[in-house]
Every structure is written in structure tokens, then in C-alpha cells.
mmCIF file of C-alpha atoms in Angstrom:
data_model
loop_
_atom_site.group_PDB
_atom_site.id
_atom_site.type_symbol
_atom_site.label_atom_id
_atom_site.label_comp_id
_atom_site.label_asym_id
_atom_site.label_seq_id
_atom_site.Cartn_x
_atom_site.Cartn_y
_atom_site.Cartn_z
ATOM 1 C CA MET A 16 -31.156 -25.095 -60.790
ATOM 2 C CA PRO A 17 -30.099 -25.368 -57.293
ATOM 3 C CA ALA A 18 -26.779 -27.299 -57.193
ATOM 4 C CA GLY A 19 -27.554 -31.123 -56.258
ATOM 5 C CA ARG A 20 -31.138 -30.852 -57.204
ATOM 6 C CA SER A 21 -32.051 -33.666 -59.430
ATOM 7 C CA PRO A 22 -33.098 -32.998 -63.026
ATOM 8 C CA ARG A 23 -36.181 -34.509 -64.870
ATOM 9 C CA VAL A 24 -34.711 -37.071 -67.171
ATOM 10 C CA GLY A 25 -36.283 -38.214 -70.369
ATOM 11 C CA ILE A 26 -35.641 -40.451 -73.558
ATOM 12 C CA GLN A 27 -35.260 -40.219 -76.983
ATOM 13 C CA LEU A 28 -37.129 -42.696 -79.216
ATOM 14 C CA PRO A 29 -35.327 -44.820 -81.564
ATOM 15 C CA GLU A 30 -34.221 -42.205 -84.702
ATOM 16 C CA VAL A 31 -31.658 -43.158 -87.475
ATOM 17 C CA GLU A 32 -30.199 -46.316 -85.522
ATOM 18 C CA ARG A 33 -31.763 -49.064 -87.553
ATOM 19 C CA PRO A 34 -35.412 -49.822 -88.947
ATOM 20 C CA VAL A 35 -37.951 -50.083 -85.638
ATOM 21 C CA ALA A 36 -41.554 -51.441 -85.785
ATOM 22 C CA TRP A 37 -44.312 -49.712 -84.188
ATOM 23 C CA ALA A 38 -44.654 -52.288 -81.308
ATOM 24 C CA GLU A 39 -41.026 -51.740 -80.253
ATOM 25 C CA VAL A 40 -41.500 -48.268 -80.227
ATOM 26 C CA LEU A 41 -44.035 -48.774 -77.826
ATOM 27 C CA ALA A 42 -42.665 -51.034 -75.859
ATOM 28 C CA ILE A 43 -39.672 -48.860 -75.155
ATOM 29 C CA ALA A 44 -42.265 -46.026 -74.168
ATOM 30 C CA ARG A 45 -43.752 -48.010 -72.046
ATOM 31 C CA ALA A 46 -40.570 -49.057 -70.021
ATOM 32 C CA ALA A 47 -39.769 -45.359 -69.543
ATOM 33 C CA GLU A 48 -42.689 -44.974 -68.375
ATOM 34 C CA GLU A 49 -42.568 -47.445 -66.013
ATOM 35 C CA SER A 50 -38.919 -47.261 -65.014
ATOM 36 C CA GLY A 51 -39.499 -43.393 -63.744
ATOM 37 C CA PHE A 52 -38.425 -41.410 -66.549
ATOM 38 C CA ASP A 53 -40.419 -38.023 -67.150
ATOM 39 C CA SER A 54 -40.687 -38.050 -70.871
ATOM 40 C CA VAL A 55 -40.422 -39.384 -74.037
ATOM 41 C CA TRP A 56 -39.428 -37.801 -77.389
ATOM 42 C CA ALA A 57 -39.840 -38.538 -81.026
ATOM 43 C CA GLY A 58 -37.359 -37.355 -83.585
ATOM 44 C CA ASP A 59 -39.337 -35.306 -86.416
ATOM 45 C CA HIS A 60 -37.652 -36.252 -89.743
ATOM 46 C CA LEU A 61 -38.793 -37.838 -92.769
ATOM 47 C CA LEU A 62 -35.280 -38.963 -94.498
ATOM 48 C CA TYR A 63 -31.749 -39.814 -93.582
ATOM 49 C CA ARG A 64 -29.670 -40.509 -97.048
ATOM 50 C CA ALA A 65 -26.829 -42.972 -96.445
ATOM 51 C CA GLY A 66 -23.283 -41.166 -96.047
ATOM 52 C CA SER A 67 -20.297 -41.329 -93.856
ATOM 53 C CA GLU A 68 -22.566 -41.439 -90.408
ATOM 54 C CA ARG A 69 -25.018 -44.160 -91.466
ATOM 55 C CA PRO A 70 -24.217 -46.992 -94.396
ATOM 56 C CA HIS A 71 -27.834 -47.134 -95.141
ATOM 57 C CA GLU A 72 -30.563 -44.883 -96.249
ATOM 58 C CA THR A 73 -33.023 -45.027 -93.259
ATOM 59 C CA GLY A 74 -35.708 -42.451 -91.352
ATOM 60 C CA PRO A 75 -38.081 -42.534 -88.572
ATOM 61 C CA HIS A 76 -41.514 -43.169 -88.294
ATOM 62 C CA GLU A 77 -43.941 -39.973 -88.796
ATOM 63 C CA ALA A 78 -43.521 -38.125 -85.654
ATOM 64 C CA TRP A 79 -47.033 -36.588 -85.509
ATOM 65 C CA THR A 80 -48.561 -39.919 -85.979
ATOM 66 C CA LEU A 81 -46.258 -41.675 -83.567
ATOM 67 C CA LEU A 82 -46.659 -38.938 -81.102
ATOM 68 C CA ALA A 83 -51.177 -39.251 -81.114
ATOM 69 C CA ALA A 84 -50.593 -42.859 -80.469
ATOM 70 C CA LEU A 85 -47.881 -42.846 -77.360
ATOM 71 C CA ALA A 86 -50.424 -39.730 -76.271
ATOM 72 C CA ALA A 87 -53.116 -42.405 -76.211
ATOM 73 C CA SER A 88 -50.941 -45.493 -74.742
ATOM 74 C CA THR A 89 -49.662 -43.622 -71.849
ATOM 75 C CA GLU A 90 -50.417 -42.151 -68.910
ATOM 76 C CA ARG A 91 -47.797 -40.110 -67.009
ATOM 77 C CA VAL A 92 -44.721 -39.137 -69.279
ATOM 78 C CA GLU A 93 -44.476 -36.133 -71.347
ATOM 79 C CA LEU A 94 -44.389 -36.357 -74.861
ATOM 80 C CA GLY A 95 -43.109 -34.131 -77.562
ATOM 81 C CA PRO A 96 -41.004 -33.915 -81.355
ATOM 82 C CA LEU A 97 -37.510 -33.361 -80.333
ATOM 83 C CA VAL A 98 -38.217 -31.233 -82.306
ATOM 84 C CA ALA A 99 -40.944 -30.632 -85.107
ATOM 85 C CA CYS A 100 -39.674 -28.563 -88.082
ATOM 86 C CA THR A 101 -42.260 -25.912 -88.862
ATOM 87 C CA ALA A 102 -41.288 -26.481 -92.462
ATOM 88 C CA PHE A 103 -42.785 -29.945 -93.092
ATOM 89 C CA HIS A 104 -46.606 -28.342 -91.929
ATOM 90 C CA PRO A 105 -48.843 -25.253 -92.910
ATOM 91 C CA PRO A 106 -48.142 -23.679 -89.554
ATOM 92 C CA ALA A 107 -52.323 -23.537 -88.765
ATOM 93 C CA VAL A 108 -52.491 -27.233 -89.309
ATOM 94 C CA LEU A 109 -49.352 -28.004 -87.197
ATOM 95 C CA ALA A 110 -51.060 -26.057 -84.278
ATOM 96 C CA LYS A 111 -54.350 -27.920 -84.550
ATOM 97 C CA MET A 112 -52.087 -31.305 -84.712
ATOM 98 C CA ALA A 113 -50.455 -29.992 -81.623
ATOM 99 C CA ALA A 114 -54.034 -29.253 -79.984
ATOM 100 C CA GLY A 115 -54.788 -32.422 -80.449
ATOM 101 C CA ILE A 116 -52.025 -34.549 -79.325
ATOM 102 C CA ASP A 117 -52.201 -32.045 -76.160
ATOM 103 C CA ALA A 118 -55.999 -33.067 -75.685
ATOM 104 C CA ILE A 119 -55.283 -37.070 -75.850
ATOM 105 C CA SER A 120 -52.370 -36.877 -73.648
ATOM 106 C CA GLY A 121 -54.294 -34.814 -71.262
ATOM 107 C CA GLY A 122 -52.211 -32.176 -71.316
ATOM 108 C CA ARG A 123 -48.907 -33.683 -71.621
ATOM 109 C CA PHE A 124 -47.606 -32.722 -74.517
ATOM 110 C CA VAL A 125 -44.761 -30.195 -75.332
ATOM 111 C CA LEU A 126 -44.042 -28.469 -78.249
ATOM 112 C CA GLY A 127 -40.475 -28.393 -79.596
ATOM 113 C CA LEU A 128 -40.038 -26.344 -82.540
ATOM 114 C CA GLY A 129 -37.270 -25.957 -84.915
ATOM 115 C CA ALA A 130 -36.646 -24.596 -88.474
ATOM 116 C CA GLY A 131 -35.192 -27.736 -89.691
ATOM 117 C CA TRP A 132 -31.431 -28.576 -90.884
ATOM 118 C CA ASN A 133 -31.395 -31.548 -93.247
ATOM 119 C CA ARG A 134 -31.180 -30.504 -96.765
ATOM 120 C CA ASP A 135 -31.713 -34.057 -98.069
ATOM 121 C CA GLU A 136 -35.154 -34.710 -96.484
ATOM 122 C CA PHE A 137 -36.292 -31.159 -97.494
ATOM 123 C CA ASP A 138 -35.345 -31.764 -101.296
ATOM 124 C CA ALA A 139 -36.508 -35.555 -101.085
ATOM 125 C CA PHE A 140 -40.381 -34.197 -100.341
ATOM 126 C CA GLY A 141 -40.356 -31.090 -102.276
ATOM 127 C CA LEU A 142 -40.056 -28.645 -99.343
ATOM 128 C CA PRO A 143 -38.286 -25.231 -99.739
ATOM 129 C CA TYR A 144 -35.344 -24.968 -98.009
ATOM 130 C CA ASP A 145 -34.609 -21.336 -98.498
ATOM 131 C CA ARG A 146 -34.890 -18.452 -95.986
ATOM 132 C CA ARG A 147 -35.709 -21.192 -93.357
ATOM 133 C CA VAL A 148 -35.339 -18.277 -90.324
ATOM 134 C CA SER A 149 -37.536 -16.548 -92.062
ATOM 135 C CA ARG A 150 -40.135 -19.006 -93.046
ATOM 136 C CA PHE A 151 -39.559 -19.776 -89.054
ATOM 137 C CA GLU A 152 -40.816 -16.638 -88.076
ATOM 138 C CA GLU A 153 -43.875 -16.152 -89.836
ATOM 139 C CA ALA A 154 -44.526 -20.150 -88.867
ATOM 140 C CA PHE A 155 -44.099 -19.165 -84.647
ATOM 141 C CA THR A 156 -46.303 -15.969 -85.129
ATOM 142 C CA ILE A 157 -49.397 -18.670 -86.229
ATOM 143 C CA ILE A 158 -48.464 -21.313 -84.676
ATOM 144 C CA ARG A 159 -48.119 -19.649 -80.935
ATOM 145 C CA GLY A 160 -50.791 -17.365 -81.423
ATOM 146 C CA LEU A 161 -53.592 -20.152 -82.141
ATOM 147 C CA LEU A 162 -51.981 -22.677 -79.230
ATOM 148 C CA ALA A 163 -52.469 -19.722 -76.890
ATOM 149 C CA GLY A 164 -56.030 -19.808 -77.592
ATOM 150 C CA GLU A 165 -55.963 -16.252 -79.768
ATOM 151 C CA ARG A 166 -57.805 -15.600 -83.534
ATOM 152 C CA VAL A 167 -54.730 -15.562 -85.891
ATOM 153 C CA THR A 168 -54.805 -13.497 -88.949
ATOM 154 C CA VAL A 169 -51.357 -12.974 -90.285
ATOM 155 C CA ASP A 170 -50.440 -12.380 -94.321
ATOM 156 C CA GLY A 171 -47.016 -12.999 -94.581
ATOM 157 C CA ARG A 172 -44.325 -13.393 -97.579
ATOM 158 C CA PHE A 173 -44.205 -17.590 -96.923
ATOM 159 C CA HIS A 174 -47.502 -17.995 -94.585
ATOM 160 C CA SER A 175 -50.748 -16.821 -93.851
ATOM 161 C CA ALA A 176 -53.720 -17.276 -91.563
ATOM 162 C CA ALA A 177 -57.297 -15.341 -91.965
ATOM 163 C CA ASP A 178 -59.029 -15.416 -88.927
ATOM 164 C CA ALA A 179 -58.174 -19.247 -87.693
ATOM 165 C CA VAL A 180 -58.778 -20.461 -84.405
ATOM 166 C CA LEU A 181 -58.725 -23.808 -82.993
ATOM 167 C CA HIS A 182 -61.770 -25.785 -82.248
ATOM 168 C CA PRO A 183 -62.230 -27.630 -80.067
ATOM 169 C CA ALA A 184 -60.361 -24.468 -78.221
ATOM 170 C CA PRO A 185 -56.971 -25.707 -76.246
ATOM 171 C CA ALA A 186 -57.817 -26.459 -72.389
ATOM 172 C CA ALA A 187 -54.537 -24.174 -71.598
ATOM 173 C CA PRO A 188 -51.616 -22.670 -73.841
ATOM 174 C CA THR A 189 -49.310 -25.724 -75.038
ATOM 175 C CA LYS A 190 -45.897 -25.616 -73.474
ATOM 176 C CA LEU A 191 -43.188 -24.285 -76.301
ATOM 177 C CA MET A 192 -39.491 -25.497 -76.550
ATOM 178 C CA ILE A 193 -37.352 -24.000 -78.930
ATOM 179 C CA GLY A 194 -34.451 -26.332 -80.298
ATOM 180 C CA SER A 195 -31.925 -23.989 -81.547
ATOM 181 C CA ASN A 196 -28.566 -22.237 -81.066
ATOM 182 C CA GLY A 197 -28.570 -19.593 -83.503
ATOM 183 C CA PRO A 198 -29.003 -16.127 -82.364
ATOM 184 C CA ARG A 199 -31.171 -15.209 -84.533
ATOM 185 C CA MET A 200 -33.763 -18.240 -84.006
ATOM 186 C CA LEU A 201 -33.103 -17.482 -80.270
ATOM 187 C CA GLY A 202 -34.293 -13.599 -80.572
ATOM 188 C CA LEU A 203 -37.013 -14.999 -82.350
ATOM 189 C CA ALA A 204 -38.073 -17.490 -79.866
ATOM 190 C CA LEU A 205 -36.881 -16.492 -76.639
ATOM 191 C CA PRO A 206 -39.369 -13.880 -75.356
ATOM 192 C CA HIS A 207 -42.269 -16.601 -76.047
ATOM 193 C CA VAL A 208 -41.141 -19.859 -75.079
ATOM 194 C CA ASP A 209 -41.215 -22.155 -71.779
ATOM 195 C CA ALA A 210 -38.037 -24.164 -72.416
ATOM 196 C CA TRP A 211 -35.045 -24.081 -74.732
ATOM 197 C CA ASN A 212 -33.061 -27.908 -75.774
ATOM 198 C CA THR A 213 -29.867 -28.195 -77.305
ATOM 199 C CA TRP A 214 -28.088 -31.360 -79.132
ATOM 200 C CA TYR A 215 -25.206 -32.869 -76.858
ATOM 201 C CA GLU A 216 -22.605 -32.451 -79.758
ATOM 202 C CA ASP A 217 -23.494 -28.646 -79.695
ATOM 203 C CA TYR A 218 -22.113 -28.610 -76.009
ATOM 204 C CA GLY A 219 -19.498 -31.434 -76.186
ATOM 205 C CA ASN A 220 -21.245 -34.023 -73.866
ATOM 206 C CA SER A 221 -20.213 -32.493 -70.629
ATOM 207 C CA ALA A 222 -20.950 -29.941 -67.998
ATOM 208 C CA GLU A 223 -18.479 -27.689 -68.699
ATOM 209 C CA GLY A 224 -19.544 -27.359 -72.302
ATOM 210 C CA PHE A 225 -23.106 -27.366 -71.024
ATOM 211 C CA ALA A 226 -22.369 -24.406 -68.637
ATOM 212 C CA ALA A 227 -20.411 -22.558 -71.576
ATOM 213 C CA LEU A 228 -23.912 -22.826 -73.676
ATOM 214 C CA ASN A 229 -25.963 -22.130 -71.061
ATOM 215 C CA ALA A 230 -24.524 -18.838 -70.383
ATOM 216 C CA ARG A 231 -24.849 -17.569 -73.824
ATOM 217 C CA ILE A 232 -28.521 -18.552 -73.880
ATOM 218 C CA SER A 233 -29.017 -16.999 -70.274
ATOM 219 C CA ALA A 234 -27.205 -13.736 -72.438
ATOM 220 C CA ALA A 235 -29.642 -14.168 -75.096
ATOM 221 C CA ALA A 236 -32.607 -14.160 -73.174
ATOM 222 C CA ARG A 237 -31.818 -11.040 -71.260
ATOM 223 C CA GLU A 238 -30.765 -9.669 -74.948
ATOM 224 C CA ALA A 239 -34.443 -10.326 -75.933
ATOM 225 C CA GLY A 240 -36.398 -9.101 -72.967
ATOM 226 C CA ARG A 241 -37.035 -12.186 -70.976
ATOM 227 C CA ASP A 242 -35.263 -13.071 -67.567
ATOM 228 C CA PRO A 243 -33.685 -16.273 -68.098
ATOM 229 C CA GLY A 244 -35.009 -18.181 -65.230
ATOM 230 C CA GLN A 245 -38.505 -18.066 -66.703
ATOM 231 C CA VAL A 246 -36.544 -20.489 -69.910
ATOM 232 C CA GLN A 247 -36.370 -24.080 -68.597
ATOM 233 C CA ARG A 248 -33.039 -25.518 -69.921
ATOM 234 C CA SER A 249 -33.270 -28.891 -71.552
ATOM 235 C CA ALA A 250 -29.663 -30.857 -72.489
ATOM 236 C CA CYS A 251 -29.676 -33.826 -74.819
ATOM 237 C CA ALA A 252 -27.159 -36.473 -73.362
ATOM 238 C CA PHE A 253 -25.631 -39.235 -75.372
ATOM 239 C CA VAL A 254 -25.313 -42.156 -73.135
ATOM 240 C CA LEU A 255 -23.360 -45.232 -73.966
ATOM 241 C CA VAL A 256 -25.100 -48.299 -72.646
ATOM 242 C CA ASP A 257 -22.994 -51.145 -74.170
ATOM 243 C CA ARG A 258 -19.982 -50.549 -76.044
ATOM 244 C CA SER A 259 -20.345 -54.254 -77.871
ATOM 245 C CA ALA A 260 -23.498 -53.724 -79.379
ATOM 246 C CA PRO A 261 -23.151 -49.334 -80.311
ATOM 247 C CA GLU A 262 -25.949 -47.896 -82.827
ATOM 248 C CA ARG A 263 -24.235 -44.560 -82.729
ATOM 249 C CA ALA A 264 -20.766 -43.640 -83.269
ATOM 250 C CA VAL A 265 -18.551 -42.563 -80.729
ATOM 251 C CA ASP A 266 -16.467 -38.972 -81.277
ATOM 252 C CA PRO A 267 -13.703 -38.175 -78.966
ATOM 253 C CA ALA A 268 -14.723 -34.555 -79.490
ATOM 254 C CA PHE A 269 -18.191 -35.401 -77.549
ATOM 255 C CA PRO A 270 -17.199 -38.784 -75.709
ATOM 256 C CA PRO A 271 -20.228 -40.598 -73.927
ATOM 257 C CA LEU A 272 -21.332 -40.834 -70.682
ATOM 258 C CA GLU A 273 -21.292 -44.486 -69.434
ATOM 259 C CA GLY A 274 -20.588 -46.665 -66.499
ATOM 260 C CA ASP A 275 -22.751 -48.056 -63.847
ATOM 261 C CA ALA A 276 -26.137 -46.418 -62.647
ATOM 262 C CA ASN A 277 -24.134 -44.429 -59.642
ATOM 263 C CA ARG A 278 -21.713 -42.737 -61.960
ATOM 264 C CA LEU A 279 -24.192 -41.941 -64.889
ATOM 265 C CA ALA A 280 -26.128 -40.529 -62.055
ATOM 266 C CA GLU A 281 -23.384 -38.081 -60.821
ATOM 267 C CA ARG A 282 -22.580 -37.310 -64.490
ATOM 268 C CA LEU A 283 -26.296 -36.205 -64.932
ATOM 269 C CA ARG A 284 -25.896 -34.342 -61.683
ATOM 270 C CA GLU A 285 -23.198 -32.485 -62.941
ATOM 271 C CA LEU A 286 -25.394 -31.148 -66.073
ATOM 272 C CA ALA A 287 -27.794 -30.490 -63.594
ATOM 273 C CA ASP A 288 -25.322 -28.320 -61.503
ATOM 274 C CA ALA A 289 -24.580 -26.647 -64.761
ATOM 275 C CA GLY A 290 -27.959 -25.582 -65.146
ATOM 276 C CA ALA A 291 -29.713 -28.085 -67.122
ATOM 277 C CA ASP A 292 -33.214 -28.429 -65.542
ATOM 278 C CA GLU A 293 -34.282 -31.851 -67.941
ATOM 279 C CA ILE A 294 -31.705 -34.073 -69.485
ATOM 280 C CA ILE A 295 -33.013 -36.223 -72.725
ATOM 281 C CA LEU A 296 -30.953 -39.329 -72.858
ATOM 282 C CA VAL A 297 -30.039 -40.471 -76.578
ATOM 283 C CA VAL A 298 -28.967 -44.194 -75.966
ATOM 284 C CA SER A 299 -27.025 -46.751 -77.749
ATOM 285 C CA PRO A 300 -28.096 -48.849 -78.073
ATOM 286 C CA ILE A 301 -31.721 -47.938 -77.546
ATOM 287 C CA THR A 302 -33.700 -51.041 -76.747
ATOM 288 C CA GLU A 303 -36.380 -51.711 -74.112
ATOM 289 C CA ARG A 304 -33.670 -53.631 -72.310
ATOM 290 C CA SER A 305 -31.466 -50.381 -72.112
ATOM 291 C CA VAL A 306 -34.360 -48.049 -71.134
ATOM 292 C CA ARG A 307 -35.249 -50.444 -68.195
ATOM 293 C CA GLU A 308 -31.538 -50.458 -67.143
ATOM 294 C CA LEU A 309 -31.909 -46.637 -67.018
ATOM 295 C CA GLY A 310 -34.443 -47.131 -64.670
ATOM 296 C CA ASP A 311 -31.527 -47.405 -62.101
ATOM 297 C CA VAL A 312 -30.002 -44.725 -62.773
ATOM 298 C CA VAL A 313 -33.294 -42.417 -62.613
ATOM 299 C CA ALA A 314 -33.854 -44.170 -59.191
ATOM 300 C CA ALA A 315 -30.086 -43.397 -58.150
ATOM 301 C CA LEU A 316 -30.794 -39.454 -58.942
ATOM 302 C CA ARG A 317 -33.770 -39.855 -56.916
ATOM 303 C CA GLY A 318 -32.105 -41.713 -53.654
ATOM 304 C CA ALA A 319 -34.270 -44.256 -54.103
#
């Protein structure tokens, strides 16, 4: 991305902060669309146990159900899971669900994919946690083939498909995004995906940290035989809107972005200059009010 160019800006919906009813989720998504945001993202998790980071057991709404409802309830923003765990569904069924949401949204769906990491939810829901990258490799082969409109046959160790095909056929290949920094995962996905995403903790929530990680992703793309310029870069960024009502812990290892609209817009431009094509805001507190206030940041980025 050329220096000074404004990035696309997205919002992550509530995930672990507090119990959130569907009506509030919808209000937040619609506020994002009305406030000029480019995308809305839902975490794909089943359960978080209570622990040091959260006092109570919790979990978000089921991501695919939520995204289907949002696809029918919004008009402009891109939508996607941040990111979908390939272990939660048979891969051909996951591809079928993705194609359905893409059709409902009119082509606004982005399929973020990963192998999963939260063992508690795997164990609670009876899902195998071992050999996650090997399982992802087979699942990814099936998913990307089907979403490209191919007939797919795979006889793998963990997953299989026998002349599987999607009907109705996808109008166009669904956009794919990998959510991982692991060398093996990157080697599997970068030859095929449209975009890569990273969480704010993985680069310290700073432009300098993102630039260093982004350079590693470019090197991984070249090693995988891909032109780095063909892979869009997506960075989650932790934004603290109100210190008096925080919903996520503030850690000095990755201090939040904060300040008025112009200051926040400046920080997002720094991330863009470091290589981020899209910045997905992880907001504390994540409320309709916060999203509407952050609309001023989007406007400042675009010179409005």
C-alpha cells in the first residue's frame, strides 16, 4: 500500500466481553455500516472457560448462524468469520455454508480460516485437537476446491469427499483469508488465499511490530511461490474508547490505540504505511455507541 493511503476499516463484533443478545449484535453491525466501516467480523468460537483473562465462562453466538442473519440484514459491508475453525465442521459442509452466506450477501462474504487453538472448546464439544495442521491441510484442499466451483474428490487420513460439488454453484470464487502466523500453516495457505490476517497481540499493536511481522509474511509468500503483492494484509488493532468502562484487559506488551478521532486516524495510517490494507478494530467497550463514535475516525481517515 502506498504511504499515506487510507486502509479499509472493519469492526469485530462482541465475542468474549459480555453476554450480548442478537438485537444488540444487529444494532452494532448496522451502526458500523451506517458509520462508514468497510467490514464486520464475527469470532468463530464455541466456549471460553473462566480463567485468568475472564472471570466467567462465556461464548459468542454461533458464528455461521450469526453471519447468515447479518448477510440478510446489511447491504454494503463485507462479512466474515475471524476466523472460521476448520475443525468445527466437515470441510465440504463448511464450504456449502460459506457459499450460502456468500449468495445471501450478494458476494460480500470473506472466508477467514484457521486451525483453531482453544483446547477447552474442542474438548467440551467432542472435537479432536490432535494434528490440527494436518487436519487443516486436508480440509483446506476440499474447501478451496469446492468454493472455486470444482468437483472435489479427496481420500485423506482425516477428511474425505467423493465427487463433491456445490449446488447452487457459486457465482464467483469466495474470497479466502488465512488467520495464522505459523510457518507450516502459511506454507499451506499462502499459495491460494487472497488475504492474511493477524491478531493485535501477535505484533504488539504497533506499526513497528506490524511492519516486522508483515516482512516475514512477504518472505513466506515468496517461499511458497507467491508474489507477496497478491496477498492482502489484514491487521486486528486493539482500540480503547473509554478507560472508565474497559471490557478487555490492557497489557503493556500491546498497549491500546486511543485518543480523539484525528489521533486514532493517525495511528491507523501508521499501520497502513506499515503494510496493512485493512485494519479490523477490536474495540473496548464494544457497543453501538462506541462504533458510532469511531465513525468519526473513519471519516477523518478519508478526509471527510
